[in-house]
Amino acid sequence: MKDVLVIGIAGGSGSGKTTLARNISDYFADRISILRHDDYYRAQDDIPMEVRVQTNYDHPHAFDTELLLSHLDALREGHDVDSPIYDYTNHTRSGEVRHVKASAVILLEGILILENKEVRDRLDMKIFVDTDADVRIVRRIMRDVKKRGRSLESVTRQYLTTVKPMHEAFVEPSKRYADIIIPEGGKNPVACGTIIDRIERHLSGD
């Protein structure tokens, strides 16, 4: 497929990058493809549950980058892919897949997509959503307690032991690779509109 535009949206956990990506995806419906970095966490079926729960999900090694790259390349070449779906309750892949159709625009969102050079090299537009740490932790607590069945204590412990130090070590430094830095992510309608306009121009051939 010619003239494929690949847009990467990165940012810390709870920054609003997923909301931004979802707003853009909802606007264009099936005219664009979306990949979620979270779906590419490594499978842990062969690991006992007590070990799985100790996984550092904010470290680059937690991701199956090889599979993500192969799917990105396939989509750019016009081939559909079946993205894995991660089950946070069981700390491994669910066994189900999400069919992603090839299109002229690919949207990739995730905390560490700007950290890896091979991924960066496949992005035509690199966006970093920059949100204050206190806002991010509140959003993360609300999400993990309500949607992932975690306790407040476990979310807080995970934030202090892995999320915060990994953000400082890997996520925040990757901001320097961004073409555009957006405050507040999905809560920033002006930035969202700018990205939508860029995609519209690409789809129309301008």
PDB file of C-alpha atoms in Angstrom:
ATOM      1  CA  MET A   1       0.000   0.000   0.000  1.00  0.00           C
ATOM      2  CA  LYS A   2       1.405   3.367  -1.011  1.00  0.00           C
ATOM      3  CA  ASP A   3       1.369   6.602   0.956  1.00  0.00           C
ATOM      4  CA  VAL A   4       0.620   5.090   4.357  1.00  0.00           C
ATOM      5  CA  LEU A   5       0.781   7.596   7.202  1.00  0.00           C
ATOM      6  CA  VAL A   6       1.865   6.102  10.550  1.00  0.00           C
ATOM      7  CA  ILE A   7       1.180   8.234  13.630  1.00  0.00           C
ATOM      8  CA  GLY A   8       2.539   7.345  17.053  1.00  0.00           C
ATOM      9  CA  ILE A   9       0.969   8.672  20.263  1.00  0.00           C
ATOM     10  CA  ALA A  10       3.116   8.169  23.357  1.00  0.00           C
ATOM     11  CA  GLY A  11       2.975   9.400  26.940  1.00  0.00           C
ATOM     12  CA  GLY A  12       2.993   8.202  30.513  1.00  0.00           C
ATOM     13  CA  SER A  13       0.375   5.956  32.074  1.00  0.00           C
ATOM     14  CA  GLY A  14      -2.767   8.025  32.645  1.00  0.00           C
ATOM     15  CA  SER A  15      -1.554  10.888  30.458  1.00  0.00           C
ATOM     16  CA  GLY A  16      -4.582  10.823  28.179  1.00  0.00           C
ATOM     17  CA  LYS A  17      -2.914   9.279  25.118  1.00  0.00           C
ATOM     18  CA  THR A  18      -5.459   6.443  24.884  1.00  0.00           C
ATOM     19  CA  THR A  19      -8.349   8.917  25.075  1.00  0.00           C
ATOM     20  CA  LEU A  20      -6.730  11.011  22.346  1.00  0.00           C
ATOM     21  CA  ALA A  21      -6.223   7.940  20.145  1.00  0.00           C
ATOM     22  CA  ARG A  22      -9.790   6.770  20.785  1.00  0.00           C
ATOM     23  CA  ASN A  23     -11.245  10.186  19.908  1.00  0.00           C
ATOM     24  CA  ILE A  24      -9.343  10.201  16.626  1.00  0.00           C
ATOM     25  CA  SER A  25     -10.249   6.588  15.893  1.00  0.00           C
ATOM     26  CA  ASP A  26     -13.942   7.227  16.628  1.00  0.00           C
ATOM     27  CA  TYR A  27     -13.930  10.235  14.310  1.00  0.00           C
ATOM     28  CA  PHE A  28     -12.560   8.293  11.349  1.00  0.00           C
ATOM     29  CA  ALA A  29     -14.215   4.949  12.160  1.00  0.00           C
ATOM     30  CA  ASP A  30     -12.998   2.282   9.719  1.00  0.00           C
ATOM     31  CA  ARG A  31     -11.044   4.741   7.574  1.00  0.00           C
ATOM     32  CA  ILE A  32      -7.948   4.309   9.750  1.00  0.00           C
ATOM     33  CA  SER A  33      -6.252   1.421  11.583  1.00  0.00           C
ATOM     34  CA  ILE A  34      -5.284   1.498  15.253  1.00  0.00           C
ATOM     35  CA  LEU A  35      -2.747  -0.588  17.152  1.00  0.00           C
ATOM     36  CA  ARG A  36      -2.449  -0.513  20.940  1.00  0.00           C
ATOM     37  CA  HIS A  37       0.994  -1.121  22.384  1.00  0.00           C
ATOM     38  CA  ASP A  38      -0.587  -2.655  25.499  1.00  0.00           C
ATOM     39  CA  ASP A  39      -1.893  -5.528  23.379  1.00  0.00           C
ATOM     40  CA  TYR A  40       1.687  -6.504  22.623  1.00  0.00           C
ATOM     41  CA  TYR A  41       2.742  -7.386  26.144  1.00  0.00           C
ATOM     42  CA  ARG A  42       4.464 -10.742  26.069  1.00  0.00           C
ATOM     43  CA  ALA A  43       2.413 -13.883  26.647  1.00  0.00           C
ATOM     44  CA  GLN A  44       2.989 -15.376  30.114  1.00  0.00           C
ATOM     45  CA  ASP A  45       0.952 -18.570  29.930  1.00  0.00           C
ATOM     46  CA  ASP A  46       3.948 -20.667  30.928  1.00  0.00           C
ATOM     47  CA  ILE A  47       4.617 -18.611  34.064  1.00  0.00           C
ATOM     48  CA  PRO A  48       2.881 -19.239  37.433  1.00  0.00           C
ATOM     49  CA  MET A  49       0.365 -16.570  38.469  1.00  0.00           C
ATOM     50  CA  GLU A  50       2.392 -15.597  41.517  1.00  0.00           C
ATOM     51  CA  VAL A  51       5.260 -14.742  39.179  1.00  0.00           C
ATOM     52  CA  ARG A  52       3.078 -13.039  36.554  1.00  0.00           C
ATOM     53  CA  VAL A  53       1.778 -10.511  39.066  1.00  0.00           C
ATOM     54  CA  GLN A  54       5.346  -9.308  39.590  1.00  0.00           C
ATOM     55  CA  THR A  55       5.752  -8.349  35.919  1.00  0.00           C
ATOM     56  CA  ASN A  56       7.138  -4.865  35.356  1.00  0.00           C
ATOM     57  CA  TYR A  57       4.755  -3.678  32.648  1.00  0.00           C
ATOM     58  CA  ASP A  58       6.518  -0.337  32.321  1.00  0.00           C
ATOM     59  CA  HIS A  59       9.862  -1.748  31.159  1.00  0.00           C
ATOM     60  CA  PRO A  60      10.626  -2.135  27.424  1.00  0.00           C
ATOM     61  CA  HIS A  61      11.381  -5.851  27.892  1.00  0.00           C
ATOM     62  CA  ALA A  62       7.733  -6.483  28.813  1.00  0.00           C
ATOM     63  CA  PHE A  63       6.714  -5.984  25.174  1.00  0.00           C
ATOM     64  CA  ASP A  64       6.836  -8.334  22.214  1.00  0.00           C
ATOM     65  CA  THR A  65       8.414  -5.687  20.009  1.00  0.00           C
ATOM     66  CA  GLU A  66       9.237  -8.156  17.243  1.00  0.00           C
ATOM     67  CA  LEU A  67       5.546  -8.978  16.770  1.00  0.00           C
ATOM     68  CA  LEU A  68       4.559  -5.310  16.864  1.00  0.00           C
ATOM     69  CA  LEU A  69       7.127  -4.440  14.195  1.00  0.00           C
ATOM     70  CA  SER A  70       5.997  -7.280  11.965  1.00  0.00           C
ATOM     71  CA  HIS A  71       2.384  -6.125  12.260  1.00  0.00           C
ATOM     72  CA  LEU A  72       3.313  -2.526  11.513  1.00  0.00           C
ATOM     73  CA  ASP A  73       5.232  -3.621   8.433  1.00  0.00           C
ATOM     74  CA  ALA A  74       2.381  -5.844   7.262  1.00  0.00           C
ATOM     75  CA  LEU A  75      -0.146  -3.018   7.600  1.00  0.00           C
ATOM     76  CA  ARG A  76       2.111  -0.650   5.694  1.00  0.00           C
ATOM     77  CA  GLU A  77       2.292  -3.209   2.904  1.00  0.00           C
ATOM     78  CA  GLY A  78      -1.497  -3.456   2.752  1.00  0.00           C
ATOM     79  CA  HIS A  79      -2.015  -6.677   4.698  1.00  0.00           C
ATOM     80  CA  ASP A  80      -4.524  -7.099   7.536  1.00  0.00           C
ATOM     81  CA  VAL A  81      -3.223  -8.388  10.884  1.00  0.00           C
ATOM     82  CA  ASP A  82      -4.668 -10.075  13.969  1.00  0.00           C
ATOM     83  CA  SER A  83      -3.512  -8.177  17.028  1.00  0.00           C
ATOM     84  CA  PRO A  84      -3.354 -10.070  20.334  1.00  0.00           C
ATOM     85  CA  ILE A  85      -5.603  -8.919  23.174  1.00  0.00           C
ATOM     86  CA  TYR A  86      -4.079  -8.699  26.638  1.00  0.00           C
ATOM     87  CA  ASP A  87      -5.972  -9.872  29.721  1.00  0.00           C
ATOM     88  CA  TYR A  88      -4.850  -7.755  32.687  1.00  0.00           C
ATOM     89  CA  THR A  89      -6.804  -9.870  35.146  1.00  0.00           C
ATOM     90  CA  ASN A  90      -4.794 -12.996  34.298  1.00  0.00           C
ATOM     91  CA  HIS A  91      -1.602 -11.135  33.376  1.00  0.00           C
ATOM     92  CA  THR A  92      -1.250 -12.759  29.970  1.00  0.00           C
ATOM     93  CA  ARG A  93      -2.802 -12.753  26.503  1.00  0.00           C
ATOM     94  CA  SER A  94      -6.471 -13.667  26.393  1.00  0.00           C
ATOM     95  CA  GLY A  95      -6.169 -16.058  23.466  1.00  0.00           C
ATOM     96  CA  GLU A  96      -8.515 -13.863  21.435  1.00  0.00           C
ATOM     97  CA  VAL A  97      -7.379 -11.501  18.681  1.00  0.00           C
ATOM     98  CA  ARG A  98      -8.553  -8.206  17.206  1.00  0.00           C
ATOM     99  CA  HIS A  99      -8.628  -8.059  13.419  1.00  0.00           C
ATOM    100  CA  VAL A 100      -6.970  -4.863  12.181  1.00  0.00           C
ATOM    101  CA  LYS A 101      -7.559  -3.923   8.577  1.00  0.00           C
ATOM    102  CA  ALA A 102      -4.882  -2.215   6.491  1.00  0.00           C
ATOM    103  CA  SER A 103      -5.617   1.414   5.657  1.00  0.00           C
ATOM    104  CA  ALA A 104      -3.949   4.619   4.526  1.00  0.00           C
ATOM    105  CA  VAL A 105      -3.472   5.740   8.152  1.00  0.00           C
ATOM    106  CA  ILE A 106      -2.134   3.674  11.045  1.00  0.00           C
ATOM    107  CA  LEU A 107      -2.438   4.977  14.598  1.00  0.00           C
ATOM    108  CA  LEU A 108      -0.147   3.405  17.213  1.00  0.00           C
ATOM    109  CA  GLU A 109      -0.497   4.382  20.858  1.00  0.00           C
ATOM    110  CA  GLY A 110       1.431   3.309  23.952  1.00  0.00           C
ATOM    111  CA  ILE A 111       3.706   4.422  26.763  1.00  0.00           C
ATOM    112  CA  LEU A 112       7.002   3.330  25.209  1.00  0.00           C
ATOM    113  CA  ILE A 113       6.582   3.564  21.447  1.00  0.00           C
ATOM    114  CA  LEU A 114       9.076   6.446  21.227  1.00  0.00           C
ATOM    115  CA  GLU A 115      11.638   4.635  23.388  1.00  0.00           C
ATOM    116  CA  ASN A 116      12.442   2.007  20.741  1.00  0.00           C
ATOM    117  CA  LYS A 117      14.380   3.204  17.687  1.00  0.00           C
ATOM    118  CA  GLU A 118      13.005   0.520  15.372  1.00  0.00           C
ATOM    119  CA  VAL A 119       9.473   1.566  16.233  1.00  0.00           C
ATOM    120  CA  ARG A 120      10.322   5.280  15.945  1.00  0.00           C
ATOM    121  CA  ASP A 121      11.802   4.747  12.511  1.00  0.00           C
ATOM    122  CA  ARG A 122       8.423   3.474  11.302  1.00  0.00           C
ATOM    123  CA  LEU A 123       6.532   6.551  12.516  1.00  0.00           C
ATOM    124  CA  ASP A 124       5.854   9.477  10.205  1.00  0.00           C
ATOM    125  CA  MET A 125       4.443  11.630  12.995  1.00  0.00           C
ATOM    126  CA  LYS A 126       5.554  11.252  16.616  1.00  0.00           C
ATOM    127  CA  ILE A 127       3.325  12.705  19.325  1.00  0.00           C
ATOM    128  CA  PHE A 128       3.961  12.820  23.084  1.00  0.00           C
ATOM    129  CA  VAL A 129       1.124  13.547  25.498  1.00  0.00           C
ATOM    130  CA  ASP A 130       2.535  15.470  28.452  1.00  0.00           C
ATOM    131  CA  THR A 131       0.447  15.477  31.641  1.00  0.00           C
ATOM    132  CA  ASP A 132       1.348  16.313  35.247  1.00  0.00           C
ATOM    133  CA  ALA A 133       2.290  13.322  37.413  1.00  0.00           C
ATOM    134  CA  ASP A 134      -0.410  13.993  40.017  1.00  0.00           C
ATOM    135  CA  VAL A 135      -3.098  13.914  37.323  1.00  0.00           C
ATOM    136  CA  ARG A 136      -1.677  10.718  35.837  1.00  0.00           C
ATOM    137  CA  ILE A 137      -1.617   8.822  39.131  1.00  0.00           C
ATOM    138  CA  VAL A 138      -5.216   9.778  39.959  1.00  0.00           C
ATOM    139  CA  ARG A 139      -6.367   8.631  36.514  1.00  0.00           C
ATOM    140  CA  ARG A 140      -4.420   5.390  36.872  1.00  0.00           C
ATOM    141  CA  ILE A 141      -5.929   4.641  40.282  1.00  0.00           C
ATOM    142  CA  MET A 142      -9.455   5.223  38.974  1.00  0.00           C
ATOM    143  CA  ARG A 143      -8.841   3.050  35.913  1.00  0.00           C
ATOM    144  CA  ASP A 144      -7.144   0.130  37.646  1.00  0.00           C
ATOM    145  CA  VAL A 145      -9.561  -0.028  40.579  1.00  0.00           C
ATOM    146  CA  LYS A 146     -12.730   0.321  38.481  1.00  0.00           C
ATOM    147  CA  LYS A 147     -11.798  -1.518  35.297  1.00  0.00           C
ATOM    148  CA  ARG A 148      -9.070  -3.980  36.273  1.00  0.00           C
ATOM    149  CA  GLY A 149     -10.220  -5.070  39.705  1.00  0.00           C
ATOM    150  CA  ARG A 150      -7.106  -3.894  41.537  1.00  0.00           C
ATOM    151  CA  SER A 151      -7.010  -2.680  45.120  1.00  0.00           C
ATOM    152  CA  LEU A 152      -5.977   0.871  45.956  1.00  0.00           C
ATOM    153  CA  GLU A 153      -3.013  -0.520  47.880  1.00  0.00           C
ATOM    154  CA  SER A 154      -1.751  -2.618  44.967  1.00  0.00           C
ATOM    155  CA  VAL A 155      -2.112   0.243  42.466  1.00  0.00           C
ATOM    156  CA  THR A 156      -0.244   2.628  44.763  1.00  0.00           C
ATOM    157  CA  ARG A 157       2.510   0.078  45.422  1.00  0.00           C
ATOM    158  CA  GLN A 158       2.908  -0.628  41.704  1.00  0.00           C
ATOM    159  CA  TYR A 159       3.073   3.074  40.919  1.00  0.00           C
ATOM    160  CA  LEU A 160       5.817   3.726  43.463  1.00  0.00           C
ATOM    161  CA  THR A 161       7.906   0.611  42.719  1.00  0.00           C
ATOM    162  CA  THR A 162       7.698   0.388  38.907  1.00  0.00           C
ATOM    163  CA  VAL A 163       5.500   2.953  37.151  1.00  0.00           C
ATOM    164  CA  LYS A 164       7.149   6.103  38.519  1.00  0.00           C
ATOM    165  CA  PRO A 165      10.796   4.940  38.213  1.00  0.00           C
ATOM    166  CA  MET A 166      10.205   3.443  34.743  1.00  0.00           C
ATOM    167  CA  HIS A 167       8.498   6.650  33.620  1.00  0.00           C
ATOM    168  CA  GLU A 168      11.541   8.621  34.710  1.00  0.00           C
ATOM    169  CA  ALA A 169      13.974   6.130  33.142  1.00  0.00           C
ATOM    170  CA  PHE A 170      12.256   5.421  29.813  1.00  0.00           C
ATOM    171  CA  VAL A 171       9.047   7.328  29.101  1.00  0.00           C
ATOM    172  CA  GLU A 172       9.993  10.897  29.991  1.00  0.00           C
ATOM    173  CA  PRO A 173      13.353  10.755  28.139  1.00  0.00           C
ATOM    174  CA  SER A 174      11.574   9.540  24.990  1.00  0.00           C
ATOM    175  CA  LYS A 175       9.750  12.883  24.814  1.00  0.00           C
ATOM    176  CA  ARG A 176      12.779  14.372  23.058  1.00  0.00           C
ATOM    177  CA  TYR A 177      11.977  12.282  19.984  1.00  0.00           C
ATOM    178  CA  ALA A 178       8.474  13.745  19.601  1.00  0.00           C
ATOM    179  CA  ASP A 179       7.569  15.993  16.705  1.00  0.00           C
ATOM    180  CA  ILE A 180       4.641  17.371  18.693  1.00  0.00           C
ATOM    181  CA  ILE A 181       4.140  17.613  22.480  1.00  0.00           C
ATOM    182  CA  ILE A 182       0.501  17.839  23.581  1.00  0.00           C
ATOM    183  CA  PRO A 183      -0.625  18.832  27.082  1.00  0.00           C
ATOM    184  CA  GLU A 184      -3.503  16.802  28.552  1.00  0.00           C
ATOM    185  CA  GLY A 185      -4.101  14.433  25.634  1.00  0.00           C
ATOM    186  CA  GLY A 186      -7.759  13.675  24.982  1.00  0.00           C
ATOM    187  CA  LYS A 187      -8.727  16.681  27.096  1.00  0.00           C
ATOM    188  CA  ASN A 188      -7.078  18.970  24.519  1.00  0.00           C
ATOM    189  CA  PRO A 189      -9.614  19.509  21.711  1.00  0.00           C
ATOM    190  CA  VAL A 190      -7.378  21.932  19.794  1.00  0.00           C
ATOM    191  CA  ALA A 191      -4.574  19.375  19.536  1.00  0.00           C
ATOM    192  CA  CYS A 192      -7.031  16.625  18.639  1.00  0.00           C
ATOM    193  CA  GLY A 193      -8.474  18.804  15.892  1.00  0.00           C
ATOM    194  CA  THR A 194      -5.025  19.507  14.499  1.00  0.00           C
ATOM    195  CA  ILE A 195      -4.242  15.796  14.199  1.00  0.00           C
ATOM    196  CA  ILE A 196      -7.627  15.108  12.630  1.00  0.00           C
ATOM    197  CA  ASP A 197      -6.984  17.839  10.051  1.00  0.00           C
ATOM    198  CA  ARG A 198      -3.603  16.280   9.216  1.00  0.00           C
ATOM    199  CA  ILE A 199      -5.198  12.871   8.717  1.00  0.00           C
ATOM    200  CA  GLU A 200      -8.001  14.333   6.606  1.00  0.00           C
ATOM    201  CA  ARG A 201      -5.468  15.955   4.293  1.00  0.00           C
ATOM    202  CA  HIS A 202      -3.624  12.684   3.940  1.00  0.00           C
ATOM    203  CA  LEU A 203      -6.779  10.713   3.189  1.00  0.00           C
ATOM    204  CA  SER A 204      -7.849  13.275   0.607  1.00  0.00           C
ATOM    205  CA  GLY A 205      -4.440  13.155  -1.069  1.00  0.00           C
ATOM    206  CA  ASP A 206      -3.410  16.734  -0.196  1.00  0.00           C
TER     207      ASP A 206
END
